[in-house]
XYZ file of C-alpha atoms in Angstrom:
502
model
C -11.023 -15.027 2.680
C -7.777 -16.657 1.812
C -4.188 -15.994 2.801
C -3.358 -15.984 -0.909
C -6.318 -13.956 -2.125
C -4.664 -10.967 -3.800
C -6.959 -11.430 -6.782
C -9.953 -12.766 -4.939
C -12.607 -11.280 -2.738
C -15.209 -13.106 -0.795
C -18.930 -13.198 -0.437
C -20.188 -13.676 3.062
C -22.157 -16.875 3.584
C -25.543 -15.209 3.452
C -27.271 -18.275 4.896
C -26.321 -18.995 8.477
C -24.360 -22.272 8.572
C -26.920 -23.746 10.953
C -29.924 -22.526 8.919
C -31.194 -26.032 8.099
C -31.171 -27.096 11.733
C -32.779 -23.879 12.840
C -35.654 -24.252 10.409
C -37.057 -27.106 12.508
C -36.957 -25.056 15.716
C -39.869 -22.969 17.037
C -39.274 -19.295 16.332
C -38.680 -16.840 19.133
C -42.187 -15.412 18.726
C -43.747 -18.874 18.892
C -41.909 -19.454 22.161
C -43.082 -16.147 23.651
C -39.558 -14.729 23.968
C -39.028 -10.998 24.173
C -35.425 -9.925 23.765
C -31.745 -10.716 23.712
C -28.899 -8.441 24.755
C -25.106 -8.269 24.626
C -22.612 -5.998 26.354
C -19.170 -5.658 24.823
C -16.206 -4.594 26.983
C -12.519 -4.361 25.963
C -10.066 -5.938 28.417
C -7.122 -3.531 28.841
C -3.885 -4.260 30.679
C -1.561 -1.250 30.965
C -3.878 0.399 28.389
C -3.205 -2.379 25.889
C -6.042 -4.481 24.510
C -5.754 -8.128 25.535
C -9.244 -9.519 24.910
C -12.955 -8.715 24.660
C -15.493 -9.622 27.321
C -19.074 -10.281 26.234
C -21.998 -10.345 28.651
C -25.006 -12.114 27.107
C -28.515 -11.984 28.591
C -30.946 -14.366 26.920
C -34.602 -15.179 27.578
C -35.182 -18.932 27.625
C -38.263 -20.735 26.245
C -40.812 -22.451 28.502
C -38.792 -25.672 28.262
C -35.955 -23.898 30.055
C -33.486 -25.188 27.467
C -31.814 -23.288 24.625
C -29.074 -24.370 22.237
C -26.480 -21.703 21.470
C -23.893 -21.598 18.724
C -20.718 -19.940 20.095
C -18.847 -17.410 17.952
C -17.579 -19.208 14.841
C -15.634 -17.751 11.925
C -16.845 -17.911 8.337
C -16.040 -21.271 6.762
C -14.814 -22.828 9.995
C -15.901 -26.359 10.901
C -16.378 -25.623 14.574
C -16.622 -22.700 17.015
C -13.580 -20.539 17.683
C -11.034 -21.852 20.169
C -10.420 -18.230 21.171
C -13.766 -18.103 23.038
C -13.785 -19.113 26.710
C -16.866 -19.313 28.951
C -16.286 -17.357 32.158
C -19.509 -17.265 34.187
C -23.048 -18.624 33.858
C -25.814 -17.111 35.987
C -29.307 -18.552 36.582
C -28.479 -21.705 34.672
C -25.802 -24.143 33.575
C -24.058 -25.019 30.309
C -23.149 -28.367 28.785
C -20.778 -28.287 25.808
C -21.942 -30.678 23.077
C -19.792 -32.878 20.844
C -19.955 -30.102 18.219
C -18.761 -27.616 20.863
C -22.109 -25.801 20.964
C -23.583 -24.693 24.270
C -26.640 -26.475 25.619
C -28.052 -24.082 28.224
C -30.523 -25.134 30.923
C -32.099 -22.460 33.096
C -32.436 -23.056 36.799
C -35.910 -23.933 38.046
C -38.148 -20.869 38.061
C -35.733 -18.770 35.990
C -36.780 -17.274 32.658
C -33.426 -15.755 31.692
C -29.833 -16.917 31.657
C -26.731 -14.700 31.655
C -23.474 -15.879 30.134
C -20.116 -14.114 30.323
C -17.511 -15.219 27.799
C -14.122 -13.899 26.776
C -12.838 -13.585 23.195
C -9.074 -13.735 22.800
C -7.449 -12.240 19.680
C -6.498 -13.958 16.454
C -2.921 -15.212 16.692
C -0.064 -16.201 14.415
C -0.739 -16.203 10.696
C -4.425 -15.403 11.241
C -3.546 -12.114 12.906
C -1.444 -11.098 9.895
C -3.237 -12.525 6.887
C -6.386 -14.160 8.147
C -8.376 -11.066 7.166
C -10.730 -11.356 10.115
C -12.736 -14.318 8.808
C -11.687 -16.775 11.486
C -11.229 -14.706 14.661
C -11.313 -11.123 15.954
C -8.367 -8.960 14.881
C -6.879 -6.944 17.750
C -4.028 -4.465 18.093
C -2.795 -2.687 21.194
C -5.500 -0.037 20.983
C -8.031 -1.263 18.419
C -10.027 -4.226 17.162
C -12.183 -5.127 14.177
C -14.697 -7.949 14.163
C -17.376 -9.584 12.070
C -20.611 -10.348 13.876
C -20.186 -14.112 13.685
C -16.900 -13.794 15.586
C -18.451 -11.726 18.393
C -21.914 -12.993 19.177
C -23.031 -16.370 20.461
C -26.293 -17.151 18.641
C -29.252 -18.980 20.233
C -30.948 -21.343 17.804
C -34.357 -20.111 16.682
C -33.649 -16.505 17.703
C -32.483 -15.136 14.334
C -35.219 -12.493 14.003
C -35.453 -11.706 17.720
C -34.897 -8.026 18.592
C -31.416 -7.715 20.049
C -29.640 -4.989 21.988
C -25.932 -4.216 21.905
C -24.249 -2.061 24.526
C -20.660 -0.827 24.306
C -18.812 -0.427 27.606
C -15.406 0.956 26.681
C -13.029 3.563 28.092
C -13.884 7.235 27.453
C -11.121 7.703 24.864
C -12.286 4.731 22.775
C -14.963 4.889 20.099
C -17.067 1.991 18.821
C -18.510 2.171 15.302
C -20.780 -0.176 13.361
C -23.545 0.217 10.752
C -26.068 -0.649 13.466
C -25.378 2.725 15.054
C -26.730 4.520 11.989
C -30.000 6.343 12.775
C -31.102 5.861 9.154
C -31.359 2.091 9.628
C -34.967 1.029 9.228
C -36.595 -1.221 11.795
C -35.346 -2.791 15.030
C -31.946 -4.456 15.282
C -32.222 -8.259 15.319
C -29.796 -11.075 16.068
C -29.452 -11.580 12.312
C -28.340 -7.942 11.968
C -25.730 -8.459 14.695
C -24.352 -11.592 13.044
C -24.192 -9.836 9.669
C -22.447 -6.697 10.877
C -18.867 -5.457 10.943
C -17.582 -3.338 13.808
C -14.417 -1.448 14.708
C -13.332 0.228 17.902
C -10.262 1.822 19.402
C -8.524 4.880 20.743
C -7.609 6.229 17.297
C -10.382 5.176 14.957
C -10.292 7.017 11.635
C -13.680 7.961 10.222
C -14.788 9.868 7.126
C -18.069 10.207 5.263
C -19.043 10.882 1.662
C -22.245 11.605 -0.189
C -23.302 8.766 -2.468
C -26.237 8.301 -4.814
C -29.261 8.089 -2.518
C -27.467 8.231 0.815
C -24.295 8.644 2.861
C -21.190 6.473 2.950
C -19.286 6.026 6.223
C -15.757 4.594 6.124
C -13.974 3.603 9.327
C -10.308 2.641 9.545
C -8.189 0.860 12.165
C -5.009 -1.172 12.056
C -1.248 -1.225 12.160
C -0.542 1.876 10.047
C -2.253 5.109 9.010
C -4.645 4.458 6.150
C -5.157 6.959 3.308
C -8.796 6.870 4.291
C -9.853 9.918 2.274
C -8.630 8.284 -0.940
C -10.314 5.021 -0.003
C -13.582 6.847 0.701
C -13.410 8.774 -2.592
C -12.967 5.549 -4.552
C -15.683 3.755 -2.581
C -18.159 6.598 -3.096
C -17.486 6.603 -6.837
C -17.928 2.826 -7.114
C -21.093 2.704 -5.017
C -22.764 5.574 -6.864
C -21.918 3.999 -10.241
C -23.314 0.610 -9.227
C -26.485 2.176 -7.862
C -26.887 4.073 -11.136
C -26.620 0.791 -13.075
C -29.103 -1.208 -10.982
C -31.421 1.759 -10.246
C -33.035 0.157 -7.209
C -31.022 1.113 -4.117
C -30.883 4.069 -1.748
C -29.820 4.579 1.839
C -26.613 4.620 3.907
C -23.639 2.309 3.450
C -20.807 1.435 5.811
C -17.251 0.117 5.360
C -14.610 -0.948 7.878
C -11.012 -1.027 6.666
C -8.173 -2.786 8.498
C -4.573 -1.833 7.745
C -2.954 -5.279 7.935
C 0.533 -5.872 9.317
C 2.071 -7.068 6.060
C 4.133 -5.439 3.312
C 2.722 -7.041 0.143
C -0.290 -6.072 -2.002
C -2.782 -8.307 -0.175
C -6.397 -7.144 -0.228
C -9.588 -8.974 0.656
C -13.105 -8.252 1.766
C -16.366 -9.702 2.994
C -19.883 -8.443 2.375
C -22.118 -7.598 5.314
C -25.635 -6.308 5.935
C -25.531 -2.832 4.352
C -21.765 -2.839 4.705
C -18.549 -4.658 4.001
C -15.243 -5.201 5.728
C -11.988 -4.656 3.833
C -8.461 -5.808 4.707
C -5.493 -4.217 2.940
C -1.708 -4.500 3.140
C 0.749 -1.633 2.797
C 1.484 -2.173 -0.916
C -2.123 -2.521 -2.078
C -2.608 0.141 -4.755
C -5.797 2.095 -5.344
C -6.586 0.263 -8.585
C -6.717 -3.067 -6.741
C -8.676 -1.451 -3.934
C -11.207 -0.108 -6.463
C -11.553 -3.626 -7.830
C -12.034 -5.005 -4.315
C -14.699 -2.412 -3.461
C -16.477 -3.017 -6.768
C -16.504 -6.765 -6.165
C -17.827 -6.482 -2.632
C -20.491 -3.920 -3.446
C -21.661 -5.983 -6.438
C -22.619 -8.655 -3.923
C -25.509 -6.369 -2.968
C -27.117 -7.801 -6.125
C -25.156 -10.929 -7.035
C -26.512 -13.120 -5.572
C -28.508 -11.203 -2.931
C -31.099 -9.860 -5.373
C -30.753 -12.264 -8.289
C -31.891 -15.534 -6.742
C -31.815 -17.823 -3.741
C -28.576 -19.572 -2.861
C -28.481 -23.182 -1.613
C -28.990 -23.506 2.120
C -26.345 -24.008 4.789
C -23.340 -26.143 3.952
C -24.467 -26.555 0.328
C -24.047 -22.845 -0.417
C -20.654 -23.352 -2.177
C -22.510 -25.312 -4.898
C -23.590 -21.930 -6.317
C -20.382 -19.960 -5.733
C -19.671 -20.300 -9.455
C -22.537 -17.815 -9.839
C -22.274 -15.669 -6.710
C -18.502 -15.230 -7.017
C -17.785 -15.937 -10.678
C -20.494 -13.666 -12.069
C -19.444 -11.005 -9.571
C -15.897 -11.194 -11.000
C -17.443 -10.790 -14.464
C -19.570 -7.792 -13.455
C -16.591 -6.242 -11.641
C -14.516 -6.335 -14.840
C -17.298 -4.582 -16.710
C -17.537 -1.896 -14.028
C -13.768 -1.319 -13.993
C -13.830 -0.729 -17.753
C -16.987 1.362 -17.618
C -15.559 3.643 -14.924
C -12.404 4.339 -16.936
C -10.245 2.760 -14.219
C -8.988 0.144 -16.710
C -7.537 0.468 -20.193
C -7.934 -2.391 -22.656
C -4.430 -3.531 -21.637
C -5.443 -3.541 -17.955
C -8.396 -5.729 -18.820
C -6.188 -8.083 -20.845
C -3.794 -8.417 -17.910
C -6.605 -9.155 -15.477
C -8.295 -11.651 -17.790
C -5.000 -13.444 -18.365
C -4.531 -13.832 -14.641
C -7.978 -15.439 -14.492
C -7.659 -17.612 -17.604
C -4.137 -18.941 -17.098
C -4.761 -19.635 -13.409
C -7.812 -21.653 -14.410
C -6.069 -23.607 -17.164
C -3.102 -24.421 -14.908
C -5.035 -25.150 -11.724
C -4.630 -28.676 -10.341
C -8.303 -28.405 -9.324
C -9.640 -27.324 -12.730
C -11.353 -30.666 -13.456
C -13.052 -31.251 -10.112
C -16.810 -31.694 -10.033
C -18.921 -29.005 -8.435
C -19.795 -31.358 -5.553
C -16.072 -31.523 -4.774
C -15.947 -27.721 -4.719
C -18.520 -27.815 -1.942
C -16.470 -30.351 0.005
C -13.086 -28.664 -0.397
C -13.850 -24.962 -0.632
C -12.678 -24.065 2.875
C -9.791 -26.531 2.891
C -7.813 -25.840 -0.279
C -6.632 -22.595 -1.917
C -6.843 -24.237 -5.358
C -10.413 -25.394 -4.778
C -11.370 -21.978 -3.362
C -10.346 -20.322 -6.611
C -12.278 -22.673 -8.925
C -15.794 -21.147 -8.670
C -14.394 -17.639 -9.179
C -12.561 -18.790 -12.310
C -15.216 -21.074 -13.756
C -18.087 -18.687 -13.178
C -16.315 -15.650 -14.636
C -15.107 -17.479 -17.752
C -18.540 -19.016 -18.269
C -20.123 -15.557 -17.953
C -17.837 -14.133 -20.637
C -18.671 -17.057 -22.934
C -22.389 -16.603 -22.298
C -22.029 -12.884 -22.933
C -20.327 -13.427 -26.304
C -22.900 -16.034 -27.314
C -25.833 -13.773 -26.396
C -24.389 -10.785 -28.243
C -23.893 -12.961 -31.325
C -27.379 -14.516 -31.224
C -29.124 -11.145 -30.768
C -27.002 -9.185 -33.213
C -25.491 -7.177 -30.384
C -28.881 -6.123 -29.010
C -28.554 -8.048 -25.730
C -25.720 -8.934 -23.360
C -25.242 -10.415 -19.892
C -26.127 -7.140 -18.236
C -29.635 -7.520 -19.631
C -29.725 -11.048 -18.203
C -28.615 -9.893 -14.753
C -31.213 -7.120 -14.698
C -33.902 -9.597 -15.749
C -32.734 -11.956 -12.991
C -33.115 -9.119 -10.505
C -36.655 -8.392 -11.707
C -37.631 -12.069 -11.678
C -36.236 -12.448 -8.166
C -38.447 -9.603 -6.951
C -41.467 -11.443 -8.369
C -40.375 -14.811 -6.934
C -37.814 -14.471 -4.094
C -37.718 -18.252 -3.570
C -36.427 -19.034 -7.061
C -32.881 -20.388 -6.978
C -30.088 -18.594 -8.818
C -29.450 -21.396 -11.313
C -33.065 -21.676 -12.445
C -33.324 -17.909 -12.609
C -30.188 -17.673 -14.771
C -31.381 -20.398 -17.157
C -34.798 -18.818 -17.633
C -33.576 -15.224 -17.801
C -30.896 -16.057 -20.378
C -33.428 -17.837 -22.578
C -35.911 -14.966 -22.276
C -33.229 -12.503 -23.431
C -32.680 -14.555 -26.589
C -29.690 -16.684 -25.660
C -31.365 -20.073 -25.853
C -30.937 -23.061 -23.522
C -27.776 -23.320 -21.401
C -28.446 -26.429 -19.301
C -25.869 -28.410 -21.292
C -23.117 -25.858 -20.588
C -23.970 -25.750 -16.912
C -23.933 -29.531 -16.664
C -20.601 -29.885 -18.499
C -18.614 -26.891 -17.288
C -20.013 -26.452 -13.779
C -21.428 -29.756 -12.545
C -18.958 -32.142 -14.156
C -15.966 -29.792 -14.241
C -15.167 -30.099 -17.953
C -12.474 -27.581 -18.810
C -13.781 -24.697 -20.914
C -12.105 -23.737 -24.186
C -12.345 -20.050 -25.016
C -13.555 -19.340 -28.574
C -11.009 -17.526 -30.739
C -13.477 -14.685 -31.380
C -14.422 -14.175 -27.705
C -13.137 -10.575 -27.774
C -13.038 -10.180 -31.537
C -11.538 -6.920 -32.786
C -10.094 -6.060 -29.380
C -8.101 -8.977 -28.009
C -6.414 -11.808 -29.854
C -6.709 -15.302 -28.386
C -3.414 -17.101 -27.752
C -2.858 -20.755 -26.943
C 0.074 -22.915 -25.903
C 0.592 -26.454 -24.727
C 2.461 -26.746 -21.453
C 4.130 -29.982 -20.495
C 2.175 -31.849 -17.853
C -0.693 -29.366 -18.037
C -2.038 -29.128 -21.575
C -3.835 -26.209 -23.218
C -3.293 -22.799 -21.632
C -5.144 -19.835 -23.147
C -4.481 -16.127 -22.821
C -5.163 -12.916 -24.728
C -3.218 -9.987 -26.081
C -4.327 -6.602 -27.363
C -4.845 -6.837 -31.111
C -1.613 -5.732 -32.862
C -1.922 -2.310 -34.397
C -5.042 -1.376 -32.417
C -5.359 2.396 -32.654
C -6.001 4.590 -29.628
C -9.492 5.343 -30.863
C -10.217 1.645 -31.441
C -8.859 0.806 -28.000
C -11.265 3.311 -26.453
C -14.110 1.793 -28.478
C -13.163 -1.656 -27.138
C -13.276 -0.349 -23.588
C -16.753 1.060 -24.268
C -17.968 -2.181 -25.873
C -16.605 -4.578 -23.265
C -17.615 -2.283 -20.428
C -21.130 -1.715 -21.686
């Protein structure tokens, strides 16, 4: 998500940014519409990719008018400036003040065709933008998220949609929508929530995973060690499925080898898939952490409660991202990928960054306002949520004599969400935590999340494994960190890994 996000990974905005507006619109079925189709064609000059052409064929409602949101990157305030309308057939387009397309069909016409061109991400976005804002393109490849490819008619989210690839014979186009195991018809929502890659030299491998098959596709500026990536991904996915015990079926990953020499890595969750972006120096341990984080989003928050709608979604990122960071740490320990020292290093990065952040005291409402505009604000919900989860975990273990922990809470949240899919994540967390024996937590949520009061880690947070350290830094104040307990034996260290990774 962020140019600086070595330690962060991102959850896709699961609610379409225009969801609130769309709710007031008649659905496609109410309007008697039948289908929607797109044709995707690479524009090659001297066999080098210069742009993508999209041909869109849309049925219009009886009014003859349809409002269309042009391709727009995740977290962007307005549609992409890389998209240019080329031709409109059987109608005309007016661009609104928000840069949306207001389409009016000609008299007697029931369909409108729109041709638009998508130019590639440029400058810093092409190197470190990680595909969130615009389509990434090389000389003979591209990778795109659905939101960056497809113009979306309002009210058509669940309309069956067709996608046709029209590329040269030596190019291949791959997306999870091509998988024959996918249940049900492809809809516009599926297109917007997909990730796709295409090119003349697309790498592709598959692995067996618990309950299905994993497909990993690679493109980019250098040759990816895709077999290693796939091995790690298969291990992570199978382990997570074994923990949650509720998921089968195929899974799909696109990986882009970014044109940068640091250890950058980032990702975004999709519909039955995720997209990963890695730099040359990203090691497999960090990649395992990235994959674990992204795959955990299959449950947090997707199956543990309803997120706020539309632009208010960042109000609950402390849960969707922070608790995913927490669960990822557990999984890294449980898998044996981390030693107790690895965990201490990772936790210190989280804790000290939080304590020293200039945004550490902002209210949660300000997180919503500044999330996409400030790197410091972007990091806050990850930090706050993860630290709060560890504090809640320690408190629950203590109050239940070690019989319950946050994993029990998350599983209960999943079960409660199945019973009541409309329950919001915050209410579900409060009730599930209390039902597991942890007591009320509204006061903590109000202080540490809503108001932004800085959390103070208890000295016994990781008692017997990690020692809590504290120092006062000029101009900042209290900064907390941990160290492995002096004299901790190898056997005790292994026991700590088992306990904290349980």
